[in-house]
Coordinates of C-alpha atoms and ligand atoms in Angstrom, one line a residue:
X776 CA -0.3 -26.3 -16.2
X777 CA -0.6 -28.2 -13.3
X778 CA -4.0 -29.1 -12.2
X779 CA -3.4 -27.3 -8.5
X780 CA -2.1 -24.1 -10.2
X781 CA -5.2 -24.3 -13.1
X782 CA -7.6 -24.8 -10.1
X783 CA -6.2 -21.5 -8.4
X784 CA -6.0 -19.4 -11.6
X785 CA -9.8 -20.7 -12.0
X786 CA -10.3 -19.5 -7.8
X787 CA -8.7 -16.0 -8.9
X788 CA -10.7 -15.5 -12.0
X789 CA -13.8 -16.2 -10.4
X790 CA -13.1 -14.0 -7.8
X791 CA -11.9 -10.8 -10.1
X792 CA -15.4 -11.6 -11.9
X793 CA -17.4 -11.3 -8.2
X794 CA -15.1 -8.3 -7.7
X795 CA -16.7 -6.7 -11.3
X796 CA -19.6 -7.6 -10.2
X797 CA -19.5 -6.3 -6.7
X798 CA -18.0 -3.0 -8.0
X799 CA -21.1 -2.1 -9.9
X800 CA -23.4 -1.9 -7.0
X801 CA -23.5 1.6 -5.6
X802 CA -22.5 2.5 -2.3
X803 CA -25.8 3.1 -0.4
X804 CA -26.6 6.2 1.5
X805 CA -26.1 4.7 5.6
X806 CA -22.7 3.1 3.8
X807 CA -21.8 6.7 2.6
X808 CA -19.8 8.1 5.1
X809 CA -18.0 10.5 3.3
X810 CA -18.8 13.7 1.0
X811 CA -16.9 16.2 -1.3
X812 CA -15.5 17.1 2.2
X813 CA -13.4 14.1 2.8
X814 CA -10.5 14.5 1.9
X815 CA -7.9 11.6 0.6
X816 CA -4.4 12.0 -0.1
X817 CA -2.7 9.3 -2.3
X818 CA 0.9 9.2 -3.0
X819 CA 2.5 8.2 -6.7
X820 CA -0.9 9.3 -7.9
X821 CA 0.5 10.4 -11.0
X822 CA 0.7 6.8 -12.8
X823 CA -0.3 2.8 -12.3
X824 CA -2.6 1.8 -9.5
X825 CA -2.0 5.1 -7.5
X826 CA -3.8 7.5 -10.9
X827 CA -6.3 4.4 -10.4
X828 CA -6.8 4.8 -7.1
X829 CA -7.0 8.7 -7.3
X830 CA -9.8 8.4 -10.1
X831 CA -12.4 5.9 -8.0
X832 CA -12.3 7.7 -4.7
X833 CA -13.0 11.0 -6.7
X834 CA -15.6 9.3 -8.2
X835 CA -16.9 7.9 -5.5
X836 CA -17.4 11.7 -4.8
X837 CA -14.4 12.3 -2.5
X838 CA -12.3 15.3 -2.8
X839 CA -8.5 13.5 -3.7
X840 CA -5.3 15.4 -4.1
X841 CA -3.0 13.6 -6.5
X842 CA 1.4 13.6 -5.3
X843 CA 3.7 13.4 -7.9
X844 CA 7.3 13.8 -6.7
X845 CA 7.6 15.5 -10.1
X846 CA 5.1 17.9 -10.0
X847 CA 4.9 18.6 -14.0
X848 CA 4.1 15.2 -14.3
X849 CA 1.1 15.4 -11.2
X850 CA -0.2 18.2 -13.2
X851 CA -0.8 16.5 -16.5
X852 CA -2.3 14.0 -14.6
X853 CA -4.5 15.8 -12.4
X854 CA -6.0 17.5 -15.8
X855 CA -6.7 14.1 -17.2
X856 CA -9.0 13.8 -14.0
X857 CA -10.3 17.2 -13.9
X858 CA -12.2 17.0 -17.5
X859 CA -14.4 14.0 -16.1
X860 CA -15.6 17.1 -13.3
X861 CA -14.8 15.7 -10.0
X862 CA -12.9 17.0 -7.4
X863 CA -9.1 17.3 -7.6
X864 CA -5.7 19.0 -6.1
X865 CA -2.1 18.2 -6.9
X866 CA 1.0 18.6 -4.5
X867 CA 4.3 17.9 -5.2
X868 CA 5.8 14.6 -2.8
X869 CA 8.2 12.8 -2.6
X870 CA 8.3 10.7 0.0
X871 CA 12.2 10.2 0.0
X872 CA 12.7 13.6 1.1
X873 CA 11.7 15.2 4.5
X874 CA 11.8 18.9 3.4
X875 CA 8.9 17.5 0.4
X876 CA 7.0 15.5 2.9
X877 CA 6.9 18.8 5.4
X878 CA 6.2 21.4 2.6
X879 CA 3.1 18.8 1.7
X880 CA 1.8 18.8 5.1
X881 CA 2.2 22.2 6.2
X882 CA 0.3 23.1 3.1
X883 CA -2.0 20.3 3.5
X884 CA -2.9 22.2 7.1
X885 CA -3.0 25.4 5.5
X886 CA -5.4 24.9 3.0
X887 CA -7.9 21.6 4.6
X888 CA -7.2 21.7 8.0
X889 CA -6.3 17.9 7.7
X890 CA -7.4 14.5 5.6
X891 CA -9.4 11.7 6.2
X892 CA -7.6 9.4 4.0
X893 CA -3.8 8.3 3.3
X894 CA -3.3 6.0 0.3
X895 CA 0.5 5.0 0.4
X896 CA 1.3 4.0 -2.9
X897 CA 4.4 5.3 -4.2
X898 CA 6.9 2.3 -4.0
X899 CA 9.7 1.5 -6.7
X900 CA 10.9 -2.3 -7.8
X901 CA 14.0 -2.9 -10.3
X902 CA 13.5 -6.4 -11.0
X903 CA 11.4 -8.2 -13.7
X904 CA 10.4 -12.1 -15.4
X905 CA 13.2 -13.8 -13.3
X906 CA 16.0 -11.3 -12.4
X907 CA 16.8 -11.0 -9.1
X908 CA 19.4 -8.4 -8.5
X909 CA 19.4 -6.4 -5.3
X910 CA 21.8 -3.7 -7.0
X911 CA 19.3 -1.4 -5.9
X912 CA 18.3 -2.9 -2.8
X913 CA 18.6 0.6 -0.8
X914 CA 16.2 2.2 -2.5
X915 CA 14.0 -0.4 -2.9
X916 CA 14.3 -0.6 1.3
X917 CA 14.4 3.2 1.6
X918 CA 11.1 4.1 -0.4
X919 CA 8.8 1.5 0.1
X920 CA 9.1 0.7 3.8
X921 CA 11.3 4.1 5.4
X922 CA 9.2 6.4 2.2
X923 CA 5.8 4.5 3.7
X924 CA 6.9 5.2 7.6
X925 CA 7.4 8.3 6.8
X926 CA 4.9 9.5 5.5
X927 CA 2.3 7.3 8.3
X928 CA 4.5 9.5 11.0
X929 CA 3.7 13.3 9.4
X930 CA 0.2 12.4 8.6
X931 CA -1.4 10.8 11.9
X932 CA -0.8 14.4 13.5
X933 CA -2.9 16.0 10.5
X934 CA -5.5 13.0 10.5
X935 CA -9.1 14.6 11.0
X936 CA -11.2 13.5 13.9
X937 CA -14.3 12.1 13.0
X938 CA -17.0 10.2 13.6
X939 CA -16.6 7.2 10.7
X940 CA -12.7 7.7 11.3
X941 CA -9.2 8.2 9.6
X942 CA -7.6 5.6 7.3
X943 CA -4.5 4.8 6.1
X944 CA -4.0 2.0 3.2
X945 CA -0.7 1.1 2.0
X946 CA -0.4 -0.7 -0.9
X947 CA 2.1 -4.2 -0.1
X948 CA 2.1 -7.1 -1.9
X949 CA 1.6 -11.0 -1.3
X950 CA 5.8 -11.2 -1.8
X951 CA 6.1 -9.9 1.4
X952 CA 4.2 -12.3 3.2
X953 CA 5.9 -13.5 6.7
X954 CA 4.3 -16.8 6.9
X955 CA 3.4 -17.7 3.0
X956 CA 4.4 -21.4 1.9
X957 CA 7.1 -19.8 -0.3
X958 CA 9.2 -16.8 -0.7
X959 CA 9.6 -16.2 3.2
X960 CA 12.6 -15.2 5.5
X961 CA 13.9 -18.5 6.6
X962 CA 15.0 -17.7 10.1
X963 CA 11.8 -19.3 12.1
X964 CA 12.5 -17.6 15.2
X965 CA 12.6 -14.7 13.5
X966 CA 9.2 -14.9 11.7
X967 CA 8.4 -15.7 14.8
X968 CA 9.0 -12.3 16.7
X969 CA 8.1 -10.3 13.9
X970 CA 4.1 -12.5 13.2
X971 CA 3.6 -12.2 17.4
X972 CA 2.6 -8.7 18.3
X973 CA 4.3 -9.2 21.8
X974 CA 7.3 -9.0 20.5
X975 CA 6.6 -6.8 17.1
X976 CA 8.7 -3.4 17.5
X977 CA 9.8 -0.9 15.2
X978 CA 13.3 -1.6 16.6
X979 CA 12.9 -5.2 15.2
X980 CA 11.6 -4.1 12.0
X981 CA 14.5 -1.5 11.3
X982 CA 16.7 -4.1 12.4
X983 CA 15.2 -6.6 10.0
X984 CA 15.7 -4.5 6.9
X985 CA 18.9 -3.3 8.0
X986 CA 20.5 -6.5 8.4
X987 CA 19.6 -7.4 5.0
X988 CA 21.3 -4.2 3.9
X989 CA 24.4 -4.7 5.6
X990 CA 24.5 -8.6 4.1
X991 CA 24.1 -6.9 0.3
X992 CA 26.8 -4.7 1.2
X993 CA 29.1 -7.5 2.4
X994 CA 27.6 -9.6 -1.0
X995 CA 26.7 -12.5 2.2
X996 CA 22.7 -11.7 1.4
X997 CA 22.2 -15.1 -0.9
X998 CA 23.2 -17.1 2.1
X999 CA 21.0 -15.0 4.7
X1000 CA 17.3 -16.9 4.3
X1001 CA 16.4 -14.3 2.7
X1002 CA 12.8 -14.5 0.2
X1003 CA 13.6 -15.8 -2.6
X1004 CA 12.2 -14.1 -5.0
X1005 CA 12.8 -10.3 -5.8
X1006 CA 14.3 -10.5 -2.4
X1007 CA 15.1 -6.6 -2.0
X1008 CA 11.4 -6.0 -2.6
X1009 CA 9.9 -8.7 -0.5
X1010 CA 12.0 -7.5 2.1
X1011 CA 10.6 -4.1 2.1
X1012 CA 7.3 -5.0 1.4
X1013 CA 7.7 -7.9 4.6
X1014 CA 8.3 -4.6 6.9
X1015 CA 5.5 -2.5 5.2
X1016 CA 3.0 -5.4 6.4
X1017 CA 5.0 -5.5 9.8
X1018 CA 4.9 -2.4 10.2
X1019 CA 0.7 -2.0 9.2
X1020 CA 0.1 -4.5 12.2
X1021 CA 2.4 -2.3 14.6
X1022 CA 1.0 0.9 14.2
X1023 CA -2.5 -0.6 14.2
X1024 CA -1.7 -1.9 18.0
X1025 CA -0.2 1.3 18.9
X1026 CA -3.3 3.8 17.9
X1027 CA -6.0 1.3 18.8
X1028 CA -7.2 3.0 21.7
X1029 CA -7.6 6.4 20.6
X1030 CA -10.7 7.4 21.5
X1031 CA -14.1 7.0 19.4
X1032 CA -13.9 10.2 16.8
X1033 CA -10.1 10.7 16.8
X1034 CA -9.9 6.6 15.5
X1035 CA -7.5 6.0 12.8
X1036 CA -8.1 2.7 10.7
X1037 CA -5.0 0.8 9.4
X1038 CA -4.8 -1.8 6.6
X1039 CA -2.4 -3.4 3.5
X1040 CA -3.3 -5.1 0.7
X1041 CA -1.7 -6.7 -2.1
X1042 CA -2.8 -5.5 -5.7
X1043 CA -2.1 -8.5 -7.6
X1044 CA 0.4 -8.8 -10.1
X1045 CA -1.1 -5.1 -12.0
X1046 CA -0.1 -4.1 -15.9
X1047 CA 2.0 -1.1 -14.8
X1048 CA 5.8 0.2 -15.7
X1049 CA 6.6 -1.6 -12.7
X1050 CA 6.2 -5.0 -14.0
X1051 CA 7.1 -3.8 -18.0
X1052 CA 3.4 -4.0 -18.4
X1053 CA 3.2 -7.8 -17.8
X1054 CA 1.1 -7.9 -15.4
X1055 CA -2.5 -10.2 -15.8
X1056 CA -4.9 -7.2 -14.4
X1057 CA -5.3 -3.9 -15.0
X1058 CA -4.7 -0.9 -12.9
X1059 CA -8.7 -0.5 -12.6
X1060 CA -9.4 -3.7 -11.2
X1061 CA -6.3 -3.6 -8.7
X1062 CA -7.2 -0.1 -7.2
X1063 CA -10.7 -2.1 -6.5
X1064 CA -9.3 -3.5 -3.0
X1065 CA -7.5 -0.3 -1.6
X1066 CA -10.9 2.1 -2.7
X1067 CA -13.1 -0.2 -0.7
X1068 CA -10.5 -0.2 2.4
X1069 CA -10.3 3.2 2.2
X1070 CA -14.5 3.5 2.0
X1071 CA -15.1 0.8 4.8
X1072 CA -18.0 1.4 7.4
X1073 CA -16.5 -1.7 9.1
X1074 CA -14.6 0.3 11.8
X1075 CA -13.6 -3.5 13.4
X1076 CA -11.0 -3.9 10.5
X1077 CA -7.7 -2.7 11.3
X1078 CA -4.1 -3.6 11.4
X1079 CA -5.4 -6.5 8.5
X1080 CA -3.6 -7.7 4.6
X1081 CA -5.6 -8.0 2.2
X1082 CA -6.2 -9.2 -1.6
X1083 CA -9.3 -9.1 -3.9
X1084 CA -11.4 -7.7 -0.5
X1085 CA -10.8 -10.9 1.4
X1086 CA -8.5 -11.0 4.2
X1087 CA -5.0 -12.9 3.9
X1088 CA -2.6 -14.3 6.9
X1089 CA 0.3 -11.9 6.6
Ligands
NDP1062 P1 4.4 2.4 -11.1 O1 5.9 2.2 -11.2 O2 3.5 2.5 -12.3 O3 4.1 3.6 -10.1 C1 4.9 3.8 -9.0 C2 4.5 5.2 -8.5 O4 5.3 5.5 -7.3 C3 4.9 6.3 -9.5 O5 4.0 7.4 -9.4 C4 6.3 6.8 -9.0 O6 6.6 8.1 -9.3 C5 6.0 6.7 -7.5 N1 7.2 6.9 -6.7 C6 8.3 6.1 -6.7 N2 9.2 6.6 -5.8 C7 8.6 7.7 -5.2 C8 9.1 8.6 -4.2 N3 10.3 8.6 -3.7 N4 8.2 9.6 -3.9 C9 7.0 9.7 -4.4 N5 6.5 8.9 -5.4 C10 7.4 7.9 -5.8 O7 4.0 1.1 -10.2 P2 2.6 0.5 -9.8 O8 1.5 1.5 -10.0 O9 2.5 -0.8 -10.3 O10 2.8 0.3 -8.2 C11 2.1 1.0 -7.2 C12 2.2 0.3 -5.9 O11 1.7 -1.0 -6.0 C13 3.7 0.1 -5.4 O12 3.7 0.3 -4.0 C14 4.0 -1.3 -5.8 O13 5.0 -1.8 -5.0 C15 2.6 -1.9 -5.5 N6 2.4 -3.2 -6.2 C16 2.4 -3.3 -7.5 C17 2.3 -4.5 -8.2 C18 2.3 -4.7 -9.6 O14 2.1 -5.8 -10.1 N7 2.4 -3.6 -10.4 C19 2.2 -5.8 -7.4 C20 2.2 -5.6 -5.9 C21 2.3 -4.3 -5.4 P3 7.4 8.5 -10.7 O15 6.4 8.4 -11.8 O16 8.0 9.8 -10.4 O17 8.5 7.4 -10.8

């Protein structure tokens, strides 16, 4: 190993060790803004970092409903929750399909008159080690940044008003960083438009993705300065992080106890089915960083990526 990449594998276990650390010390009582009234809502809760994520807010004393799009499979996961005696519900979502996401949030109304928190996690990925096939590039495109977009435009309307305020956390990932040394969309000019928030639109963004999609159709994409690596995913996840910074500008001034708090963070590379369990952390430690965004007093952080709880240029 090289003695720049041992140095930053040194950085990162150091940090996960502060992280262990930092995760043992209790939230104190003026930090606790939440009770068994707060309601979170986290999406692919029923395996990986989203039955991770589930667990710590419920322990953290948070009521958490669990969506499975299959919702046998929520069930037997909810039950594995349920015998450590903290506070769960189950709903089927999937987050693909409009008729699931409006049966979720009409019963969502019915039953808790709103949530306080939106944890969107569900996302898929069809590449591992060194593949890079884009085969399933819709769908990749489709659920994680359309699924995500979706599901952040039929919740804000059932968002809770409240004094601490709402929050929404989608999970992202450091490969779909705009302006990281590697891996990035080559086109300048267009990193360009979609980094300034002048000129950042959800017009752009769609436009972004769907240009990619056209080029896999027409098999041009390898030539299109596109990320390099797992391109269909970095792509999506590139428009999830655009997308974060958007919405945060657009709801920024809604008045003190409607506010709604927007962040993404990046999990780290996470011992899941997603990566054939070859991930270097486990699902426990890379919940960590989406719990504490979605438990933040700090009401000045919105519309920010993160990893291990620092902040990261998106
Ligand atoms: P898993 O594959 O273990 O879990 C993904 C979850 O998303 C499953 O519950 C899956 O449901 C669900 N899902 C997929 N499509 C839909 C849909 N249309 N509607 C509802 N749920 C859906 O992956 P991880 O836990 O590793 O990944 C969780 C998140 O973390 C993803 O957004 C991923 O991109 C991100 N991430 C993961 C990294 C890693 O190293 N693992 C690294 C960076 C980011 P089902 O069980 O039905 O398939």
């Amino acid at each position: 190993m090289s003695g720049k990449k041992e140095r930053n594998k040194e950085r990162r276990e150091k940090r996960l060790q502060e992280i262990s650390l930092l995760r043992t010390i209790p939230y104190s009582d003026h930090q606790r803004w939440w009770s068994q009234e707060t309601v979170a809502v986290v999406t692919g809760a029923n395996r990986g970092i989203g039955f991770e994520i589930a667990r710590q807010l419920a322990e953290h004393g948070l009521t958490v409903i669990l969506t499975s799009r299959n919702i046998s499979v929520g069930i037997e996961a909810t039950k594995a929750l349920q015998e450590g005696g903290f506070s769960y519900d189950v709903h089927q979502l999937d987050i693909l399909d409009g008729e699931s996401i409006s049966a979720f949030v009409e019963w969502i109304k019915q039953k808790y008159g709103g949530i306080d928190i939106l944890v969107n996690n569900a996302g898929v990925n069809y590449n591992l080690g060194f593949d890079n096939s884009v085969e399933f590039a819709r769908q990749v495109v489709d659920t994680n940044y359309y699924g995500t977009k979706n599901m952040i435009k039929a919740m804000i309307p059932v968002m809770k008003p409240s004094a601490a305020g709402a929050r929404i956390v989608n999970v992202s990932s450091r490969l779909g960083r705009l302006n990281g040394r590697r891996n990035r969309i080559q086109d300048a000019t267009l990193r360009e438009k979609l980094t300034n928030l002048e000129t950042l639109s959800e017009e752009l963004i769609d436009r972004t993705v769907s240009s990619f999609l056209q080029q896999v159709e027409d098999e041009t994409w390898q030539s299109g300065g596109w990320p390099q690596t797992f391109t269909d995913y970095s792509v999506s996840k590139l428009a999830v992080n655009a997308y974060t910074r958007l919405v945060a500008k657009e709801i920024c001034d809604r008045p003190q106890g409607e506010r709604i708090y927007i962040n993404c963070y990046c999990p780290g590379w996470v011992k899941t089915a997603m990566t054939g369990w070859a991930g270097n952390i486990s699902p426990e430690v890379a919940a960590d960083t989406g719990v504490w965004l979605s438990l933040l007093s700090d009401q000045a952080i919105t519309g920010k990526f993160f990893a291990e709880r620092r902040e990261i240029n998106f």
